[in-house]
Amino acid sequence: MSKKVKPVSDDVMSKLNRIHPATNVLFNLLFVILALVCFLPIVFIAIISLTDNEVIKTMGYQWFVTAETISLNGYEYLWSQRMTILNALWVSIYVTVLGTVIGVTLTTVMGYVLSRREHKLNNFFTIMIFIPMVFGGGMAATYVVNSQMLGLYDSMWVLILPLAVSSFNITISRTFFRSTIPDSIIESARIDGASQWTIFFRIVLPISKPVLATIGLFLAFGYWNDWFQAKLYITSDNLRSLQSMLNQIQSDMEYLTKNPTAAYSDAAALLRSMPTESVRMAIAFVVAVPIACVYPFFQKYFISGLTVGAVKG
């Protein structure tokens, strides 16, 4: 005779899942430390960007800004280049918004197709998408394909299309659709005569906000922080993104600092008057803060998307 297993009561489960107060304190302390590790560098960069360059040379980095040490020379230098910076800012916003929309659309469509087990070429496309996660074509091959075969050299599309789709994002999308969207919903829509596009845009996407927010944030961060694409493919100044332009300013400053004898008289005068360290920190602050302000609005959906495939209780 088989013995009946008694169901575990809610009180017992509550006791089993209970965290010891000391452990809870340690976890909270750990999370506070990790939060400070992430937040304090941004504060430190902002403080240095507001510190006079002569004070940095004589006294080093300071955690506090006083009336004697504060200086806006770094931001004044960026303001003197405001027309160039505003044009680069527009390029960055345009590329980030359009690239994110295109990337989310392509990624979710591909992920949804791969999540349907009845698709005949499901295994083949899954392997084709998995291979780029392990092997890469190399920089030389990528450059030839983008610049010569696709003809994207020195165009806005070269900043968008190469970063629009990644195997990692497709895998996240595929896992979400397979584990979250019930097959019964899809079958019911098919019985009612809905096409695949209708099912996807009117049924699947409205209940897929977590994966949309997760992929959208990954893409937005990638586009906003990207400067390497512009460095490789862009020669026109009006197509340079904010990160590429600011990186170029910093590179020029480093070159003038390390090679003062190579500079002409005007460049040497510019070098002497340039608040080098404060400008670098102002550049880092200008680049980091705007995209960081977007994250809190998508945090709830972002966390839900990252837990795709987790064991549910």
Short mmCIF file of C-alpha atoms in Angstrom, two decimals:
data_model
loop_
_atom_site.label_atom_id
_atom_site.label_comp_id
_atom_site.label_asym_id
_atom_site.label_seq_id
_atom_site.Cartn_x
_atom_site.Cartn_y
_atom_site.Cartn_z
CA MET A 1 0.00 0.00 0.00
CA SER A 2 1.30 3.38 -0.94
CA LYS A 3 1.37 6.02 1.73
CA LYS A 4 -0.43 9.25 1.08
CA VAL A 5 1.76 12.34 1.10
CA LYS A 6 0.34 15.00 3.33
CA PRO A 7 0.15 18.43 1.72
CA VAL A 8 2.45 21.03 3.19
CA SER A 9 0.52 23.75 4.97
CA ASP A 10 0.99 27.45 4.25
CA ASP A 11 2.47 28.01 7.72
CA VAL A 12 5.16 25.39 7.12
CA MET A 13 5.98 26.86 3.70
CA SER A 14 6.16 30.31 5.24
CA LYS A 15 8.64 29.07 7.83
CA LEU A 16 10.74 27.32 5.19
CA ASN A 17 10.90 30.44 3.04
CA ARG A 18 11.57 32.76 5.93
CA ILE A 19 14.92 34.59 5.93
CA HIS A 20 16.79 34.97 9.18
CA PRO A 21 16.91 38.62 10.33
CA ALA A 22 20.70 38.63 10.41
CA THR A 23 20.84 37.26 6.88
CA ASN A 24 18.34 39.87 5.75
CA VAL A 25 20.52 42.63 7.23
CA LEU A 26 23.58 41.26 5.45
CA PHE A 27 21.73 41.13 2.13
CA ASN A 28 20.50 44.71 2.54
CA LEU A 29 24.01 45.86 3.44
CA LEU A 30 25.39 44.09 0.38
CA PHE A 31 22.81 45.72 -1.89
CA VAL A 32 23.59 49.16 -0.42
CA ILE A 33 27.30 48.65 -1.08
CA LEU A 34 26.64 47.54 -4.65
CA ALA A 35 24.37 50.54 -5.22
CA LEU A 36 27.06 52.89 -3.93
CA VAL A 37 29.67 51.23 -6.15
CA CYS A 38 27.45 51.99 -9.16
CA PHE A 39 26.31 55.47 -8.09
CA LEU A 40 29.38 57.07 -6.51
CA PRO A 41 31.52 57.08 -9.70
CA ILE A 42 28.90 59.26 -11.43
CA VAL A 43 28.89 61.65 -8.47
CA PHE A 44 32.70 61.69 -8.42
CA ILE A 45 32.82 62.48 -12.15
CA ALA A 46 30.34 65.34 -11.67
CA ILE A 47 32.45 66.76 -8.80
CA ILE A 48 35.68 66.61 -10.82
CA SER A 49 33.98 68.26 -13.80
CA LEU A 50 33.11 71.20 -11.51
CA THR A 51 36.61 71.45 -9.99
CA ASP A 52 39.16 73.96 -11.21
CA ASN A 53 41.88 72.33 -13.27
CA GLU A 54 44.67 74.04 -11.31
CA VAL A 55 43.27 72.62 -8.07
CA ILE A 56 43.28 69.16 -9.64
CA LYS A 57 46.94 69.60 -10.66
CA THR A 58 48.08 70.77 -7.23
CA MET A 59 45.78 68.92 -4.82
CA GLY A 60 44.52 65.98 -6.87
CA TYR A 61 40.95 64.76 -6.95
CA GLN A 62 38.66 66.09 -4.22
CA TRP A 63 35.35 64.68 -3.02
CA PHE A 64 33.97 68.11 -2.09
CA VAL A 65 33.61 71.32 -4.07
CA THR A 66 34.00 74.67 -2.34
CA ALA A 67 33.63 78.24 -3.53
CA GLU A 68 37.40 78.42 -4.03
CA THR A 69 37.71 75.21 -6.02
CA ILE A 70 34.55 75.27 -8.14
CA SER A 71 34.92 76.04 -11.83
CA LEU A 72 32.68 75.74 -14.87
CA ASN A 73 35.54 75.84 -17.37
CA GLY A 74 34.87 72.30 -18.52
CA TYR A 75 31.24 73.02 -19.36
CA GLU A 76 32.15 76.42 -20.79
CA TYR A 77 34.46 74.68 -23.22
CA LEU A 78 31.67 72.31 -24.24
CA TRP A 79 29.32 75.31 -24.56
CA SER A 80 31.80 77.00 -26.89
CA GLN A 81 31.38 73.94 -29.13
CA ARG A 82 27.59 73.92 -28.69
CA MET A 83 26.60 73.98 -32.38
CA THR A 84 28.75 70.97 -33.11
CA ILE A 85 27.58 69.24 -29.94
CA LEU A 86 23.89 69.93 -30.67
CA ASN A 87 24.24 68.47 -34.16
CA ALA A 88 25.98 65.40 -32.73
CA LEU A 89 23.29 65.16 -30.03
CA TRP A 90 20.60 65.14 -32.72
CA VAL A 91 22.44 62.35 -34.57
CA SER A 92 22.68 60.30 -31.36
CA ILE A 93 18.98 60.76 -30.54
CA TYR A 94 17.93 59.96 -34.12
CA VAL A 95 20.12 56.85 -34.29
CA THR A 96 19.08 55.66 -30.82
CA VAL A 97 15.34 56.08 -31.38
CA LEU A 98 15.20 54.72 -34.93
CA GLY A 99 17.67 51.93 -34.23
CA THR A 100 15.79 50.85 -31.12
CA VAL A 101 12.47 50.74 -32.97
CA ILE A 102 13.94 48.77 -35.88
CA GLY A 103 15.89 46.45 -33.58
CA VAL A 104 12.93 45.69 -31.30
CA THR A 105 10.69 45.00 -34.31
CA LEU A 106 13.13 42.66 -36.04
CA THR A 107 14.16 40.91 -32.84
CA THR A 108 10.64 40.23 -31.60
CA VAL A 109 9.45 39.03 -35.01
CA MET A 110 12.34 36.59 -35.27
CA GLY A 111 11.95 35.49 -31.66
CA TYR A 112 8.24 34.85 -32.12
CA VAL A 113 8.79 32.76 -35.25
CA LEU A 114 11.43 30.66 -33.50
CA SER A 115 9.18 30.18 -30.47
CA ARG A 116 6.55 28.38 -32.55
CA ARG A 117 7.45 24.69 -32.50
CA GLU A 118 5.34 23.92 -35.56
CA HIS A 119 7.58 26.05 -37.78
CA LYS A 120 9.27 23.71 -40.26
CA LEU A 121 12.66 25.45 -40.29
CA ASN A 122 12.72 26.14 -36.55
CA ASN A 123 15.79 24.02 -35.78
CA PHE A 124 17.71 25.30 -38.80
CA PHE A 125 17.20 28.98 -37.97
CA THR A 126 17.91 28.34 -34.29
CA ILE A 127 21.32 26.93 -35.21
CA MET A 128 21.98 29.80 -37.63
CA ILE A 129 21.24 32.32 -34.88
CA PHE A 130 23.24 30.44 -32.26
CA ILE A 131 26.45 30.30 -34.35
CA PRO A 132 27.14 34.09 -34.22
CA MET A 133 26.96 33.92 -30.42
CA VAL A 134 30.03 31.67 -30.43
CA PHE A 135 31.91 32.64 -33.59
CA GLY A 136 32.48 36.05 -35.16
CA GLY A 137 33.52 36.99 -38.66
CA GLY A 138 36.22 39.37 -37.47
CA MET A 139 36.62 43.11 -37.87
CA ALA A 140 38.11 43.00 -41.37
CA ALA A 141 35.31 40.87 -42.81
CA THR A 142 32.67 42.99 -41.07
CA TYR A 143 34.21 46.17 -42.44
CA VAL A 144 34.25 44.84 -46.00
CA VAL A 145 30.64 43.66 -45.80
CA ASN A 146 29.30 46.90 -44.32
CA SER A 147 31.32 49.37 -46.36
CA GLN A 148 31.67 47.69 -49.77
CA MET A 149 29.10 44.92 -50.17
CA LEU A 150 26.23 46.75 -48.47
CA GLY A 151 27.40 50.26 -49.39
CA LEU A 152 26.77 51.71 -45.94
CA TYR A 153 30.04 53.63 -45.67
CA ASP A 154 29.63 57.23 -44.47
CA SER A 155 25.85 57.03 -44.11
CA MET A 156 23.43 57.18 -41.22
CA TRP A 157 22.40 53.57 -41.76
CA VAL A 158 25.86 52.28 -40.89
CA LEU A 159 25.23 53.52 -37.34
CA ILE A 160 21.89 51.68 -37.18
CA LEU A 161 21.75 48.42 -39.12
CA PRO A 162 24.91 46.60 -37.85
CA LEU A 163 23.68 46.89 -34.23
CA ALA A 164 19.97 46.32 -34.82
CA VAL A 165 19.86 42.54 -34.32
CA SER A 166 21.89 40.28 -32.07
CA SER A 167 21.66 36.58 -31.31
CA PHE A 168 21.48 37.25 -27.59
CA ASN A 169 18.40 39.48 -27.90
CA ILE A 170 16.70 36.99 -30.23
CA THR A 171 17.31 34.21 -27.70
CA ILE A 172 15.75 36.29 -24.92
CA SER A 173 12.74 37.06 -27.12
CA ARG A 174 12.34 33.43 -28.17
CA THR A 175 12.49 32.19 -24.57
CA PHE A 176 9.94 34.75 -23.43
CA PHE A 177 7.42 33.93 -26.15
CA ARG A 178 7.82 30.18 -25.67
CA SER A 179 7.46 30.26 -21.87
CA THR A 180 4.90 33.04 -21.50
CA ILE A 181 2.51 33.01 -24.48
CA PRO A 182 0.12 30.01 -24.16
CA ASP A 183 -0.41 27.97 -27.31
CA SER A 184 -4.15 27.97 -26.60
CA ILE A 185 -4.32 31.71 -27.28
CA ILE A 186 -2.62 31.30 -30.64
CA GLU A 187 -4.85 28.38 -31.59
CA SER A 188 -8.00 30.27 -30.61
CA ALA A 189 -6.99 33.22 -32.77
CA ARG A 190 -6.29 30.92 -35.71
CA ILE A 191 -9.72 29.30 -35.36
CA ASP A 192 -11.26 32.78 -35.48
CA GLY A 193 -9.48 33.39 -38.77
CA ALA A 194 -6.70 35.74 -37.58
CA SER A 195 -3.55 35.89 -39.67
CA GLN A 196 -0.06 35.53 -38.21
CA TRP A 197 0.54 39.29 -38.40
CA THR A 198 -2.77 39.97 -36.62
CA ILE A 199 -1.92 37.44 -33.91
CA PHE A 200 1.52 38.93 -33.42
CA PHE A 201 0.67 42.64 -33.35
CA ARG A 202 -2.77 42.48 -31.67
CA ILE A 203 -2.41 39.56 -29.26
CA VAL A 204 1.26 38.77 -28.62
CA LEU A 205 2.86 42.21 -28.42
CA PRO A 206 0.32 43.81 -26.01
CA ILE A 207 1.15 41.16 -23.37
CA SER A 208 4.92 41.22 -24.05
CA LYS A 209 5.91 44.50 -22.39
CA PRO A 210 8.70 42.95 -20.25
CA VAL A 211 10.63 41.55 -23.21
CA LEU A 212 10.01 44.71 -25.26
CA ALA A 213 11.39 46.87 -22.44
CA THR A 214 14.39 44.57 -21.90
CA ILE A 215 15.40 44.44 -25.55
CA GLY A 216 14.64 48.12 -25.99
CA LEU A 217 16.94 49.07 -23.11
CA PHE A 218 19.74 46.84 -24.37
CA LEU A 219 19.48 48.41 -27.81
CA ALA A 220 19.13 51.98 -26.52
CA PHE A 221 22.21 51.60 -24.31
CA GLY A 222 24.15 50.09 -27.19
CA TYR A 223 23.22 52.82 -29.67
CA TRP A 224 23.68 55.70 -27.25
CA ASN A 225 27.11 54.57 -26.02
CA ASP A 226 28.41 53.48 -29.43
CA TRP A 227 31.27 55.47 -30.90
CA PHE A 228 33.22 52.70 -32.61
CA GLN A 229 30.90 52.44 -35.63
CA ALA A 230 31.35 56.14 -36.39
CA LYS A 231 35.10 55.87 -35.93
CA LEU A 232 35.26 53.07 -38.52
CA TYR A 233 32.76 54.21 -41.13
CA ILE A 234 31.98 57.93 -40.74
CA THR A 235 34.09 60.68 -42.32
CA SER A 236 31.49 63.48 -42.56
CA ASP A 237 31.39 65.71 -39.50
CA ASN A 238 27.62 66.18 -39.72
CA LEU A 239 27.09 62.42 -39.28
CA ARG A 240 29.15 62.03 -36.13
CA SER A 241 27.25 61.01 -33.02
CA LEU A 242 27.67 62.71 -29.67
CA GLN A 243 29.84 59.93 -28.28
CA SER A 244 32.04 59.88 -31.38
CA MET A 245 32.46 63.64 -31.39
CA LEU A 246 33.21 63.85 -27.68
CA ASN A 247 35.62 60.94 -27.99
CA GLN A 248 37.37 62.81 -30.80
CA ILE A 249 37.67 65.92 -28.60
CA GLN A 250 39.19 63.86 -25.83
CA SER A 251 41.58 62.15 -28.26
CA ASP A 252 42.71 65.54 -29.59
CA MET A 253 43.28 66.77 -26.06
CA GLU A 254 45.34 63.70 -25.20
CA TYR A 255 47.40 64.13 -28.36
CA LEU A 256 48.12 67.79 -27.61
CA THR A 257 48.98 66.91 -24.02
CA LYS A 258 51.43 64.15 -24.98
CA ASN A 259 52.90 65.99 -28.00
CA PRO A 260 53.03 69.72 -27.18
CA THR A 261 55.99 70.28 -29.52
CA ALA A 262 53.97 68.96 -32.46
CA ALA A 263 51.31 71.65 -32.03
CA TYR A 264 51.35 74.95 -33.88
CA SER A 265 51.32 78.24 -31.97
CA ASP A 266 47.50 78.50 -31.91
CA ALA A 267 47.16 74.89 -30.83
CA ALA A 268 49.79 75.40 -28.13
CA ALA A 269 47.86 78.41 -26.79
CA LEU A 270 44.69 76.34 -26.85
CA LEU A 271 46.47 73.59 -24.96
CA ARG A 272 47.63 76.00 -22.24
CA SER A 273 44.11 77.40 -21.74
CA MET A 274 42.25 74.11 -22.02
CA PRO A 275 40.96 72.65 -18.71
CA THR A 276 41.96 69.15 -19.70
CA GLU A 277 40.85 67.02 -16.76
CA SER A 278 37.61 68.90 -16.08
CA VAL A 279 36.67 68.69 -19.76
CA ARG A 280 37.20 64.93 -19.78
CA MET A 281 34.94 64.50 -16.78
CA ALA A 282 32.36 66.87 -18.24
CA ILE A 283 32.37 64.75 -21.40
CA ALA A 284 31.83 61.57 -19.39
CA PHE A 285 29.03 63.20 -17.38
CA VAL A 286 27.25 64.54 -20.46
CA VAL A 287 27.34 61.12 -22.11
CA ALA A 288 26.31 59.05 -19.07
CA VAL A 289 23.50 61.04 -17.46
CA PRO A 290 20.84 61.24 -20.24
CA ILE A 291 20.63 57.49 -20.86
CA ALA A 292 20.80 56.77 -17.12
CA CYS A 293 17.69 58.91 -16.58
CA VAL A 294 15.70 56.62 -18.89
CA TYR A 295 16.31 53.43 -16.91
CA PRO A 296 14.02 54.08 -13.87
CA PHE A 297 10.96 54.37 -16.12
CA PHE A 298 11.52 50.86 -17.53
CA GLN A 299 12.99 49.20 -14.43
CA LYS A 300 9.89 47.11 -13.60
CA TYR A 301 9.59 45.66 -17.10
CA PHE A 302 13.37 45.30 -17.41
CA ILE A 303 13.61 43.12 -14.29
CA SER A 304 10.65 41.02 -15.47
CA GLY A 305 12.33 40.47 -18.82
CA LEU A 306 15.62 39.41 -17.23
CA THR A 307 13.85 36.73 -15.18
CA VAL A 308 12.45 35.05 -18.30
CA GLY A 309 12.70 31.27 -17.90
CA ALA A 310 13.06 31.40 -14.11
CA VAL A 311 11.28 28.81 -11.98
CA LYS A 312 7.89 30.11 -10.94
CA GLY A 313 6.36 29.21 -7.60
#
